[in-house]
JSON list of C-alpha atoms in Angstrom, two decimals:
[
{"chain": "A", "resi": 1, "resn": "UNK", "atom": "CA", "xyz": [93.21, 99.11, 102.39]},
{"chain": "A", "resi": 2, "resn": "UNK", "atom": "CA", "xyz": [96.24, 100.43, 103.29]},
{"chain": "A", "resi": 3, "resn": "UNK", "atom": "CA", "xyz": [94.90, 103.93, 103.85]},
{"chain": "A", "resi": 4, "resn": "UNK", "atom": "CA", "xyz": [92.24, 104.23, 106.38]},
{"chain": "A", "resi": 5, "resn": "UNK", "atom": "CA", "xyz": [92.75, 101.30, 108.83]},
{"chain": "A", "resi": 6, "resn": "UNK", "atom": "CA", "xyz": [95.81, 100.27, 108.89]},
{"chain": "A", "resi": 7, "resn": "UNK", "atom": "CA", "xyz": [97.27, 103.87, 109.23]},
{"chain": "A", "resi": 8, "resn": "UNK", "atom": "CA", "xyz": [94.95, 104.48, 112.35]},
{"chain": "A", "resi": 9, "resn": "UNK", "atom": "CA", "xyz": [96.67, 101.02, 113.54]},
{"chain": "A", "resi": 10, "resn": "UNK", "atom": "CA", "xyz": [100.43, 102.11, 112.83]},
{"chain": "A", "resi": 11, "resn": "UNK", "atom": "CA", "xyz": [99.62, 105.52, 115.12]},
{"chain": "A", "resi": 12, "resn": "UNK", "atom": "CA", "xyz": [98.61, 103.16, 117.66]},
{"chain": "A", "resi": 13, "resn": "UNK", "atom": "CA", "xyz": [101.19, 100.95, 117.14]},
{"chain": "A", "resi": 14, "resn": "UNK", "atom": "CA", "xyz": [103.59, 103.34, 116.79]},
{"chain": "A", "resi": 15, "resn": "UNK", "atom": "CA", "xyz": [102.55, 104.74, 120.65]},
{"chain": "A", "resi": 16, "resn": "UNK", "atom": "CA", "xyz": [102.57, 101.28, 121.78]},
{"chain": "A", "resi": 17, "resn": "UNK", "atom": "CA", "xyz": [106.16, 100.80, 121.11]},
{"chain": "A", "resi": 18, "resn": "UNK", "atom": "CA", "xyz": [106.93, 104.09, 122.56]},
{"chain": "A", "resi": 19, "resn": "UNK", "atom": "CA", "xyz": [105.39, 103.25, 125.53]},
{"chain": "A", "resi": 20, "resn": "UNK", "atom": "CA", "xyz": [107.46, 99.69, 125.53]},
{"chain": "A", "resi": 21, "resn": "UNK", "atom": "CA", "xyz": [110.84, 101.12, 124.97]},
{"chain": "A", "resi": 22, "resn": "UNK", "atom": "CA", "xyz": [111.20, 99.32, 121.26]},
{"chain": "A", "resi": 23, "resn": "UNK", "atom": "CA", "xyz": [111.94, 100.80, 118.71]},
{"chain": "A", "resi": 24, "resn": "UNK", "atom": "CA", "xyz": [110.63, 99.27, 115.28]},
{"chain": "A", "resi": 25, "resn": "UNK", "atom": "CA", "xyz": [109.51, 100.43, 111.71]},
{"chain": "A", "resi": 26, "resn": "UNK", "atom": "CA", "xyz": [105.91, 100.25, 111.51]},
{"chain": "A", "resi": 27, "resn": "UNK", "atom": "CA", "xyz": [104.40, 100.16, 107.77]},
{"chain": "A", "resi": 28, "resn": "UNK", "atom": "CA", "xyz": [100.67, 100.73, 107.15]},
{"chain": "A", "resi": 29, "resn": "UNK", "atom": "CA", "xyz": [100.07, 98.59, 104.15]},
{"chain": "A", "resi": 30, "resn": "UNK", "atom": "CA", "xyz": [96.94, 96.31, 102.48]},
{"chain": "A", "resi": 31, "resn": "UNK", "atom": "CA", "xyz": [96.94, 92.79, 102.62]},
{"chain": "A", "resi": 32, "resn": "UNK", "atom": "CA", "xyz": [98.59, 92.10, 99.40]},
{"chain": "A", "resi": 33, "resn": "UNK", "atom": "CA", "xyz": [101.39, 94.17, 100.54]},
{"chain": "A", "resi": 34, "resn": "UNK", "atom": "CA", "xyz": [101.86, 92.62, 104.02]},
{"chain": "A", "resi": 35, "resn": "UNK", "atom": "CA", "xyz": [101.38, 89.34, 102.47]},
{"chain": "A", "resi": 36, "resn": "UNK", "atom": "CA", "xyz": [104.78, 89.72, 100.23]},
{"chain": "A", "resi": 37, "resn": "UNK", "atom": "CA", "xyz": [106.35, 91.56, 103.53]},
{"chain": "A", "resi": 38, "resn": "UNK", "atom": "CA", "xyz": [108.88, 88.57, 104.11]},
{"chain": "A", "resi": 39, "resn": "UNK", "atom": "CA", "xyz": [110.70, 90.76, 106.55]},
{"chain": "A", "resi": 40, "resn": "UNK", "atom": "CA", "xyz": [107.92, 91.62, 109.07]},
{"chain": "A", "resi": 41, "resn": "UNK", "atom": "CA", "xyz": [108.52, 90.48, 112.16]},
{"chain": "A", "resi": 42, "resn": "UNK", "atom": "CA", "xyz": [104.99, 91.23, 113.19]},
{"chain": "A", "resi": 43, "resn": "UNK", "atom": "CA", "xyz": [101.75, 91.59, 111.61]},
{"chain": "A", "resi": 44, "resn": "UNK", "atom": "CA", "xyz": [98.55, 93.70, 113.36]},
{"chain": "A", "resi": 45, "resn": "UNK", "atom": "CA", "xyz": [95.52, 93.23, 112.00]},
{"chain": "A", "resi": 46, "resn": "UNK", "atom": "CA", "xyz": [91.84, 93.18, 112.70]},
{"chain": "A", "resi": 47, "resn": "UNK", "atom": "CA", "xyz": [90.12, 89.75, 113.56]},
{"chain": "A", "resi": 48, "resn": "UNK", "atom": "CA", "xyz": [88.37, 90.09, 109.94]},
{"chain": "A", "resi": 49, "resn": "UNK", "atom": "CA", "xyz": [91.61, 90.27, 108.10]},
{"chain": "A", "resi": 50, "resn": "UNK", "atom": "CA", "xyz": [93.86, 87.41, 110.13]},
{"chain": "A", "resi": 51, "resn": "UNK", "atom": "CA", "xyz": [92.76, 84.32, 107.92]},
{"chain": "A", "resi": 52, "resn": "UNK", "atom": "CA", "xyz": [94.32, 86.36, 105.25]},
{"chain": "A", "resi": 53, "resn": "UNK", "atom": "CA", "xyz": [97.36, 86.71, 106.78]},
{"chain": "A", "resi": 54, "resn": "UNK", "atom": "CA", "xyz": [98.62, 82.73, 108.12]},
{"chain": "A", "resi": 55, "resn": "UNK", "atom": "CA", "xyz": [101.14, 81.17, 106.28]},
{"chain": "A", "resi": 56, "resn": "UNK", "atom": "CA", "xyz": [103.31, 84.36, 106.66]},
{"chain": "A", "resi": 57, "resn": "UNK", "atom": "CA", "xyz": [107.00, 84.71, 108.36]},
{"chain": "A", "resi": 58, "resn": "UNK", "atom": "CA", "xyz": [105.66, 87.23, 110.94]},
{"chain": "A", "resi": 59, "resn": "UNK", "atom": "CA", "xyz": [103.75, 86.91, 113.99]},
{"chain": "A", "resi": 60, "resn": "UNK", "atom": "CA", "xyz": [100.29, 87.73, 113.43]},
{"chain": "A", "resi": 61, "resn": "UNK", "atom": "CA", "xyz": [98.32, 89.87, 116.13]},
{"chain": "A", "resi": 62, "resn": "UNK", "atom": "CA", "xyz": [94.37, 90.26, 115.99]},
{"chain": "A", "resi": 63, "resn": "UNK", "atom": "CA", "xyz": [93.96, 93.67, 117.13]},
{"chain": "A", "resi": 64, "resn": "UNK", "atom": "CA", "xyz": [90.10, 94.04, 118.05]},
{"chain": "A", "resi": 65, "resn": "UNK", "atom": "CA", "xyz": [89.51, 97.73, 118.99]},
{"chain": "A", "resi": 66, "resn": "UNK", "atom": "CA", "xyz": [92.05, 99.77, 117.15]},
{"chain": "A", "resi": 67, "resn": "UNK", "atom": "CA", "xyz": [91.72, 102.88, 119.82]},
{"chain": "A", "resi": 68, "resn": "UNK", "atom": "CA", "xyz": [92.24, 100.62, 122.64]},
{"chain": "A", "resi": 69, "resn": "UNK", "atom": "CA", "xyz": [96.17, 101.33, 123.17]},
{"chain": "A", "resi": 70, "resn": "UNK", "atom": "CA", "xyz": [96.10, 98.88, 126.02]},
{"chain": "A", "resi": 71, "resn": "UNK", "atom": "CA", "xyz": [94.87, 95.92, 123.97]},
{"chain": "A", "resi": 72, "resn": "UNK", "atom": "CA", "xyz": [97.67, 96.48, 121.34]},
{"chain": "A", "resi": 73, "resn": "UNK", "atom": "CA", "xyz": [100.60, 97.39, 124.02]},
{"chain": "A", "resi": 74, "resn": "UNK", "atom": "CA", "xyz": [99.66, 94.29, 125.99]},
{"chain": "A", "resi": 75, "resn": "UNK", "atom": "CA", "xyz": [99.06, 92.29, 122.54]},
{"chain": "A", "resi": 76, "resn": "UNK", "atom": "CA", "xyz": [103.01, 93.81, 121.23]},
{"chain": "A", "resi": 77, "resn": "UNK", "atom": "CA", "xyz": [104.67, 92.92, 124.30]},
{"chain": "A", "resi": 78, "resn": "UNK", "atom": "CA", "xyz": [103.79, 89.29, 124.57]},
{"chain": "A", "resi": 79, "resn": "UNK", "atom": "CA", "xyz": [104.50, 88.96, 120.62]},
{"chain": "A", "resi": 80, "resn": "UNK", "atom": "CA", "xyz": [108.29, 90.60, 121.81]},
{"chain": "A", "resi": 81, "resn": "UNK", "atom": "CA", "xyz": [109.00, 88.23, 124.18]},
{"chain": "A", "resi": 82, "resn": "UNK", "atom": "CA", "xyz": [108.00, 85.39, 122.07]},
{"chain": "B", "resi": 1, "resn": "UNK", "atom": "CA", "xyz": [96.34, 120.06, 103.61]},
{"chain": "B", "resi": 2, "resn": "UNK", "atom": "CA", "xyz": [93.76, 120.23, 106.42]},
{"chain": "B", "resi": 3, "resn": "UNK", "atom": "CA", "xyz": [94.86, 121.81, 109.20]},
{"chain": "B", "resi": 4, "resn": "UNK", "atom": "CA", "xyz": [91.78, 121.20, 110.80]},
{"chain": "B", "resi": 5, "resn": "UNK", "atom": "CA", "xyz": [89.58, 118.48, 110.71]},
{"chain": "B", "resi": 6, "resn": "UNK", "atom": "CA", "xyz": [86.43, 120.09, 109.49]},
{"chain": "B", "resi": 7, "resn": "UNK", "atom": "CA", "xyz": [88.43, 121.55, 106.71]},
{"chain": "B", "resi": 8, "resn": "UNK", "atom": "CA", "xyz": [88.54, 117.45, 105.11]},
{"chain": "B", "resi": 9, "resn": "UNK", "atom": "CA", "xyz": [84.57, 117.94, 104.74]},
{"chain": "B", "resi": 10, "resn": "UNK", "atom": "CA", "xyz": [84.11, 120.00, 102.09]},
{"chain": "B", "resi": 11, "resn": "UNK", "atom": "CA", "xyz": [80.84, 121.33, 101.15]},
{"chain": "B", "resi": 12, "resn": "UNK", "atom": "CA", "xyz": [77.72, 118.93, 100.94]},
{"chain": "B", "resi": 13, "resn": "UNK", "atom": "CA", "xyz": [79.70, 115.99, 102.89]},
{"chain": "B", "resi": 14, "resn": "UNK", "atom": "CA", "xyz": [78.06, 115.72, 105.68]},
{"chain": "B", "resi": 15, "resn": "UNK", "atom": "CA", "xyz": [74.36, 114.32, 106.09]},
{"chain": "B", "resi": 16, "resn": "UNK", "atom": "CA", "xyz": [72.19, 114.22, 109.56]},
{"chain": "B", "resi": 17, "resn": "UNK", "atom": "CA", "xyz": [70.11, 111.53, 110.85]},
{"chain": "B", "resi": 18, "resn": "UNK", "atom": "CA", "xyz": [69.59, 109.94, 107.62]},
{"chain": "B", "resi": 19, "resn": "UNK", "atom": "CA", "xyz": [67.46, 106.57, 107.70]},
{"chain": "B", "resi": 20, "resn": "UNK", "atom": "CA", "xyz": [69.20, 103.52, 105.80]},
{"chain": "B", "resi": 21, "resn": "UNK", "atom": "CA", "xyz": [67.99, 100.34, 106.56]},
{"chain": "B", "resi": 22, "resn": "UNK", "atom": "CA", "xyz": [71.07, 98.33, 105.06]},
{"chain": "B", "resi": 23, "resn": "UNK", "atom": "CA", "xyz": [74.41, 99.17, 105.68]},
{"chain": "B", "resi": 24, "resn": "UNK", "atom": "CA", "xyz": [75.10, 99.30, 101.73]},
{"chain": "B", "resi": 25, "resn": "UNK", "atom": "CA", "xyz": [73.15, 102.19, 101.63]},
{"chain": "B", "resi": 26, "resn": "UNK", "atom": "CA", "xyz": [75.01, 103.98, 104.25]},
{"chain": "B", "resi": 27, "resn": "UNK", "atom": "CA", "xyz": [77.87, 103.69, 102.63]},
{"chain": "B", "resi": 28, "resn": "UNK", "atom": "CA", "xyz": [76.31, 104.60, 99.54]},
{"chain": "B", "resi": 29, "resn": "UNK", "atom": "CA", "xyz": [75.13, 107.74, 101.01]},
{"chain": "B", "resi": 30, "resn": "UNK", "atom": "CA", "xyz": [78.37, 108.36, 102.40]},
{"chain": "B", "resi": 31, "resn": "UNK", "atom": "CA", "xyz": [80.12, 107.62, 98.80]},
{"chain": "B", "resi": 32, "resn": "UNK", "atom": "CA", "xyz": [76.98, 110.15, 97.23]},
{"chain": "B", "resi": 33, "resn": "UNK", "atom": "CA", "xyz": [78.23, 112.57, 99.76]},
{"chain": "B", "resi": 34, "resn": "UNK", "atom": "CA", "xyz": [82.16, 112.62, 98.58]},
{"chain": "B", "resi": 35, "resn": "UNK", "atom": "CA", "xyz": [80.99, 112.92, 94.73]},
{"chain": "B", "resi": 36, "resn": "UNK", "atom": "CA", "xyz": [78.49, 115.95, 95.99]},
{"chain": "B", "resi": 37, "resn": "UNK", "atom": "CA", "xyz": [81.46, 117.61, 97.67]},
{"chain": "B", "resi": 38, "resn": "UNK", "atom": "CA", "xyz": [84.10, 117.13, 94.59]},
{"chain": "B", "resi": 39, "resn": "UNK", "atom": "CA", "xyz": [86.56, 114.28, 96.04]},
{"chain": "B", "resi": 40, "resn": "UNK", "atom": "CA", "xyz": [85.43, 110.92, 94.13]},
{"chain": "B", "resi": 41, "resn": "UNK", "atom": "CA", "xyz": [84.13, 110.05, 91.10]},
{"chain": "B", "resi": 42, "resn": "UNK", "atom": "CA", "xyz": [80.55, 107.82, 91.76]},
{"chain": "B", "resi": 43, "resn": "UNK", "atom": "CA", "xyz": [82.90, 104.45, 90.76]},
{"chain": "B", "resi": 44, "resn": "UNK", "atom": "CA", "xyz": [84.11, 104.54, 94.31]},
{"chain": "B", "resi": 45, "resn": "UNK", "atom": "CA", "xyz": [81.31, 103.94, 96.11]},
{"chain": "B", "resi": 46, "resn": "UNK", "atom": "CA", "xyz": [80.75, 100.75, 94.73]},
{"chain": "B", "resi": 47, "resn": "UNK", "atom": "CA", "xyz": [84.77, 100.22, 95.20]},
{"chain": "B", "resi": 48, "resn": "UNK", "atom": "CA", "xyz": [83.76, 100.60, 99.29]},
{"chain": "B", "resi": 49, "resn": "UNK", "atom": "CA", "xyz": [81.03, 98.67, 99.37]},
{"chain": "B", "resi": 50, "resn": "UNK", "atom": "CA", "xyz": [83.12, 95.64, 97.90]},
{"chain": "B", "resi": 51, "resn": "UNK", "atom": "CA", "xyz": [86.06, 96.47, 99.99]},
{"chain": "B", "resi": 52, "resn": "UNK", "atom": "CA", "xyz": [83.26, 95.07, 102.92]},
{"chain": "B", "resi": 53, "resn": "UNK", "atom": "CA", "xyz": [81.98, 92.40, 100.86]},
{"chain": "B", "resi": 54, "resn": "UNK", "atom": "CA", "xyz": [85.71, 91.06, 100.08]},
{"chain": "B", "resi": 55, "resn": "UNK", "atom": "CA", "xyz": [87.06, 91.61, 103.43]},
{"chain": "B", "resi": 56, "resn": "UNK", "atom": "CA", "xyz": [84.44, 91.74, 105.97]},
{"chain": "B", "resi": 57, "resn": "UNK", "atom": "CA", "xyz": [83.17, 94.61, 108.08]},
{"chain": "B", "resi": 58, "resn": "UNK", "atom": "CA", "xyz": [86.77, 95.92, 109.39]},
{"chain": "B", "resi": 59, "resn": "UNK", "atom": "CA", "xyz": [86.09, 98.96, 108.85]},
{"chain": "B", "resi": 60, "resn": "UNK", "atom": "CA", "xyz": [83.45, 99.03, 112.04]},
{"chain": "B", "resi": 61, "resn": "UNK", "atom": "CA", "xyz": [86.37, 100.55, 114.02]},
{"chain": "B", "resi": 62, "resn": "UNK", "atom": "CA", "xyz": [85.50, 101.42, 117.38]},
{"chain": "B", "resi": 63, "resn": "UNK", "atom": "CA", "xyz": [82.23, 100.68, 118.96]},
{"chain": "B", "resi": 64, "resn": "UNK", "atom": "CA", "xyz": [79.20, 102.41, 116.91]},
{"chain": "B", "resi": 65, "resn": "UNK", "atom": "CA", "xyz": [81.86, 103.87, 114.48]},
{"chain": "B", "resi": 66, "resn": "UNK", "atom": "CA", "xyz": [82.53, 102.53, 110.42]},
{"chain": "B", "resi": 67, "resn": "UNK", "atom": "CA", "xyz": [85.47, 104.36, 108.06]},
{"chain": "B", "resi": 68, "resn": "UNK", "atom": "CA", "xyz": [84.78, 103.41, 105.03]},
{"chain": "B", "resi": 69, "resn": "UNK", "atom": "CA", "xyz": [87.49, 103.85, 101.57]},
{"chain": "B", "resi": 70, "resn": "UNK", "atom": "CA", "xyz": [88.93, 102.22, 98.79]},
{"chain": "B", "resi": 71, "resn": "UNK", "atom": "CA", "xyz": [92.16, 102.72, 97.21]},
{"chain": "B", "resi": 72, "resn": "UNK", "atom": "CA", "xyz": [93.91, 105.96, 95.78]},
{"chain": "B", "resi": 73, "resn": "UNK", "atom": "CA", "xyz": [93.05, 105.91, 92.30]},
{"chain": "B", "resi": 74, "resn": "UNK", "atom": "CA", "xyz": [92.26, 107.65, 89.33]},
{"chain": "B", "resi": 75, "resn": "UNK", "atom": "CA", "xyz": [88.22, 107.78, 90.68]},
{"chain": "B", "resi": 76, "resn": "UNK", "atom": "CA", "xyz": [89.74, 110.04, 93.35]},
{"chain": "B", "resi": 77, "resn": "UNK", "atom": "CA", "xyz": [89.76, 113.18, 92.50]},
{"chain": "B", "resi": 78, "resn": "UNK", "atom": "CA", "xyz": [91.08, 114.67, 95.82]},
{"chain": "B", "resi": 79, "resn": "UNK", "atom": "CA", "xyz": [91.50, 113.56, 99.69]},
{"chain": "B", "resi": 80, "resn": "UNK", "atom": "CA", "xyz": [88.73, 114.39, 101.71]},
{"chain": "B", "resi": 81, "resn": "UNK", "atom": "CA", "xyz": [85.95, 112.54, 104.01]},
{"chain": "B", "resi": 82, "resn": "UNK", "atom": "CA", "xyz": [82.02, 113.04, 104.49]},
{"chain": "B", "resi": 83, "resn": "UNK", "atom": "CA", "xyz": [79.78, 111.89, 107.19]},
{"chain": "B", "resi": 84, "resn": "UNK", "atom": "CA", "xyz": [76.53, 109.89, 107.10]},
{"chain": "B", "resi": 85, "resn": "UNK", "atom": "CA", "xyz": [74.89, 109.98, 111.06]},
{"chain": "B", "resi": 86, "resn": "UNK", "atom": "CA", "xyz": [72.06, 107.50, 111.41]},
{"chain": "B", "resi": 87, "resn": "UNK", "atom": "CA", "xyz": [68.67, 107.84, 113.06]},
{"chain": "B", "resi": 88, "resn": "UNK", "atom": "CA", "xyz": [68.93, 104.21, 113.72]},
{"chain": "B", "resi": 89, "resn": "UNK", "atom": "CA", "xyz": [71.91, 102.29, 113.82]},
{"chain": "B", "resi": 90, "resn": "UNK", "atom": "CA", "xyz": [72.77, 99.39, 111.35]},
{"chain": "B", "resi": 91, "resn": "UNK", "atom": "CA", "xyz": [74.59, 96.05, 111.69]},
{"chain": "B", "resi": 92, "resn": "UNK", "atom": "CA", "xyz": [77.68, 95.69, 109.38]},
{"chain": "B", "resi": 93, "resn": "UNK", "atom": "CA", "xyz": [78.44, 92.13, 110.93]},
{"chain": "B", "resi": 94, "resn": "UNK", "atom": "CA", "xyz": [81.30, 93.03, 112.73]},
{"chain": "B", "resi": 95, "resn": "UNK", "atom": "CA", "xyz": [80.51, 91.62, 116.50]},
{"chain": "B", "resi": 96, "resn": "UNK", "atom": "CA", "xyz": [83.29, 94.03, 118.41]},
{"chain": "B", "resi": 97, "resn": "UNK", "atom": "CA", "xyz": [81.80, 96.99, 117.15]},
{"chain": "B", "resi": 98, "resn": "UNK", "atom": "CA", "xyz": [78.20, 96.90, 115.77]},
{"chain": "B", "resi": 99, "resn": "UNK", "atom": "CA", "xyz": [75.20, 98.67, 115.71]},
{"chain": "B", "resi": 100, "resn": "UNK", "atom": "CA", "xyz": [76.61, 101.35, 113.60]},
{"chain": "B", "resi": 101, "resn": "UNK", "atom": "CA", "xyz": [75.58, 105.30, 114.16]},
{"chain": "B", "resi": 102, "resn": "UNK", "atom": "CA", "xyz": [78.25, 107.06, 112.06]},
{"chain": "B", "resi": 103, "resn": "UNK", "atom": "CA", "xyz": [79.03, 106.72, 109.21]},
{"chain": "B", "resi": 104, "resn": "UNK", "atom": "CA", "xyz": [82.61, 108.27, 107.75]},
{"chain": "B", "resi": 105, "resn": "UNK", "atom": "CA", "xyz": [83.78, 107.56, 104.10]},
{"chain": "B", "resi": 106, "resn": "UNK", "atom": "CA", "xyz": [87.34, 108.68, 102.97]},
{"chain": "B", "resi": 107, "resn": "UNK", "atom": "CA", "xyz": [89.33, 109.65, 100.21]},
{"chain": "B", "resi": 108, "resn": "UNK", "atom": "CA", "xyz": [93.38, 109.65, 99.41]},
{"chain": "B", "resi": 109, "resn": "UNK", "atom": "CA", "xyz": [94.78, 110.55, 96.38]},
{"chain": "B", "resi": 110, "resn": "UNK", "atom": "CA", "xyz": [97.72, 108.86, 97.13]},
{"chain": "B", "resi": 111, "resn": "UNK", "atom": "CA", "xyz": [99.01, 106.34, 100.07]},
{"chain": "B", "resi": 112, "resn": "UNK", "atom": "CA", "xyz": [100.56, 109.44, 102.25]},
{"chain": "B", "resi": 113, "resn": "UNK", "atom": "CA", "xyz": [98.97, 112.53, 101.78]},
{"chain": "B", "resi": 114, "resn": "UNK", "atom": "CA", "xyz": [95.82, 112.31, 103.85]},
{"chain": "B", "resi": 115, "resn": "UNK", "atom": "CA", "xyz": [98.26, 110.95, 107.24]},
{"chain": "B", "resi": 116, "resn": "UNK", "atom": "CA", "xyz": [97.66, 114.53, 108.93]},
{"chain": "B", "resi": 117, "resn": "UNK", "atom": "CA", "xyz": [93.75, 114.39, 108.26]},
{"chain": "B", "resi": 118, "resn": "UNK", "atom": "CA", "xyz": [93.77, 110.87, 109.83]},
{"chain": "B", "resi": 119, "resn": "UNK", "atom": "CA", "xyz": [95.81, 111.74, 112.52]},
{"chain": "B", "resi": 120, "resn": "UNK", "atom": "CA", "xyz": [92.85, 114.40, 113.27]},
{"chain": "B", "resi": 121, "resn": "UNK", "atom": "CA", "xyz": [90.50, 111.92, 112.70]},
{"chain": "B", "resi": 122, "resn": "UNK", "atom": "CA", "xyz": [92.15, 109.53, 115.57]},
{"chain": "B", "resi": 123, "resn": "UNK", "atom": "CA", "xyz": [92.29, 112.54, 117.49]},
{"chain": "B", "resi": 124, "resn": "UNK", "atom": "CA", "xyz": [88.36, 113.29, 117.06]},
{"chain": "B", "resi": 125, "resn": "UNK", "atom": "CA", "xyz": [86.77, 109.73, 117.79]},
{"chain": "B", "resi": 126, "resn": "UNK", "atom": "CA", "xyz": [89.27, 108.43, 120.47]},
{"chain": "B", "resi": 127, "resn": "UNK", "atom": "CA", "xyz": [87.40, 110.99, 123.00]},
{"chain": "B", "resi": 128, "resn": "UNK", "atom": "CA", "xyz": [83.79, 109.99, 123.56]},
{"chain": "B", "resi": 129, "resn": "UNK", "atom": "CA", "xyz": [82.64, 113.65, 124.13]},
{"chain": "B", "resi": 130, "resn": "UNK", "atom": "CA", "xyz": [83.31, 114.51, 120.52]},
{"chain": "B", "resi": 131, "resn": "UNK", "atom": "CA", "xyz": [82.01, 110.84, 119.64]},
{"chain": "B", "resi": 132, "resn": "UNK", "atom": "CA", "xyz": [78.58, 111.60, 121.45]},
{"chain": "B", "resi": 133, "resn": "UNK", "atom": "CA", "xyz": [78.35, 115.39, 120.07]},
{"chain": "B", "resi": 134, "resn": "UNK", "atom": "CA", "xyz": [78.24, 113.84, 116.73]},
{"chain": "B", "resi": 135, "resn": "UNK", "atom": "CA", "xyz": [75.74, 110.85, 117.71]},
{"chain": "B", "resi": 136, "resn": "UNK", "atom": "CA", "xyz": [73.30, 113.79, 119.24]},
{"chain": "B", "resi": 137, "resn": "UNK", "atom": "CA", "xyz": [73.72, 116.60, 116.49]},
{"chain": "B", "resi": 138, "resn": "UNK", "atom": "CA", "xyz": [70.81, 117.10, 114.94]},
{"chain": "B", "resi": 139, "resn": "UNK", "atom": "CA", "xyz": [72.28, 119.68, 111.86]},
{"chain": "B", "resi": 140, "resn": "UNK", "atom": "CA", "xyz": [74.80, 120.41, 109.83]},
{"chain": "B", "resi": 141, "resn": "UNK", "atom": "CA", "xyz": [76.07, 123.24, 111.73]},
{"chain": "B", "resi": 142, "resn": "UNK", "atom": "CA", "xyz": [75.97, 121.25, 114.85]},
{"chain": "B", "resi": 143, "resn": "UNK", "atom": "CA", "xyz": [78.41, 118.22, 113.53]},
{"chain": "B", "resi": 144, "resn": "UNK", "atom": "CA", "xyz": [80.85, 121.06, 111.94]},
{"chain": "B", "resi": 145, "resn": "UNK", "atom": "CA", "xyz": [80.96, 122.38, 115.55]},
{"chain": "B", "resi": 146, "resn": "UNK", "atom": "CA", "xyz": [81.97, 118.84, 116.80]},
{"chain": "B", "resi": 147, "resn": "UNK", "atom": "CA", "xyz": [84.02, 117.90, 114.16]},
{"chain": "B", "resi": 148, "resn": "UNK", "atom": "CA", "xyz": [86.31, 121.23, 114.65]}
]
């Protein structure tokens, strides 16, 4: 909820973005803050929490394994193409 | 500021090969260890459990491993970690990563001060060799050795 899993996801998302050569600002937040973030292009989360991020501006990506850089990089690459 | 991961685990923050029947019991033990090591007040434990009840078992962040936590509040006295290793794994209801044998609990006084600790934590759990040492460790000393 803003201090644990999201921070870990942010760390790995930043590594993935570096690999993709994409400049972006990544924030680790809890659900309420994410729902209020109208300027988010992409929202990364775990499968449990995907439903809570529906109906927002940004694209929601579900990451099943926080520590799988391959998964994060692949899904981000796909989302950024869209 | 902890420079090694082990430093984030205060005195009395580790329990080895506990027997629990349910994930809530595991979280309660983890919460007790945070209280024990001076990191939180008892109310924080229920908040960690409520987070899972409300949001689902998102805290099972890697196969066999959970990182329980709740929000920063006046129930947090200092940033720290605890670890309960389980003799028998328990289900948290997370299809990707169940069952769980390593239950970490984290307390943070605000949204930033624990980032370095989490980075060390991420480094540790990304290497399966470390995770295996934690799984097989049968004493607090063995666990502390694995944590670094």
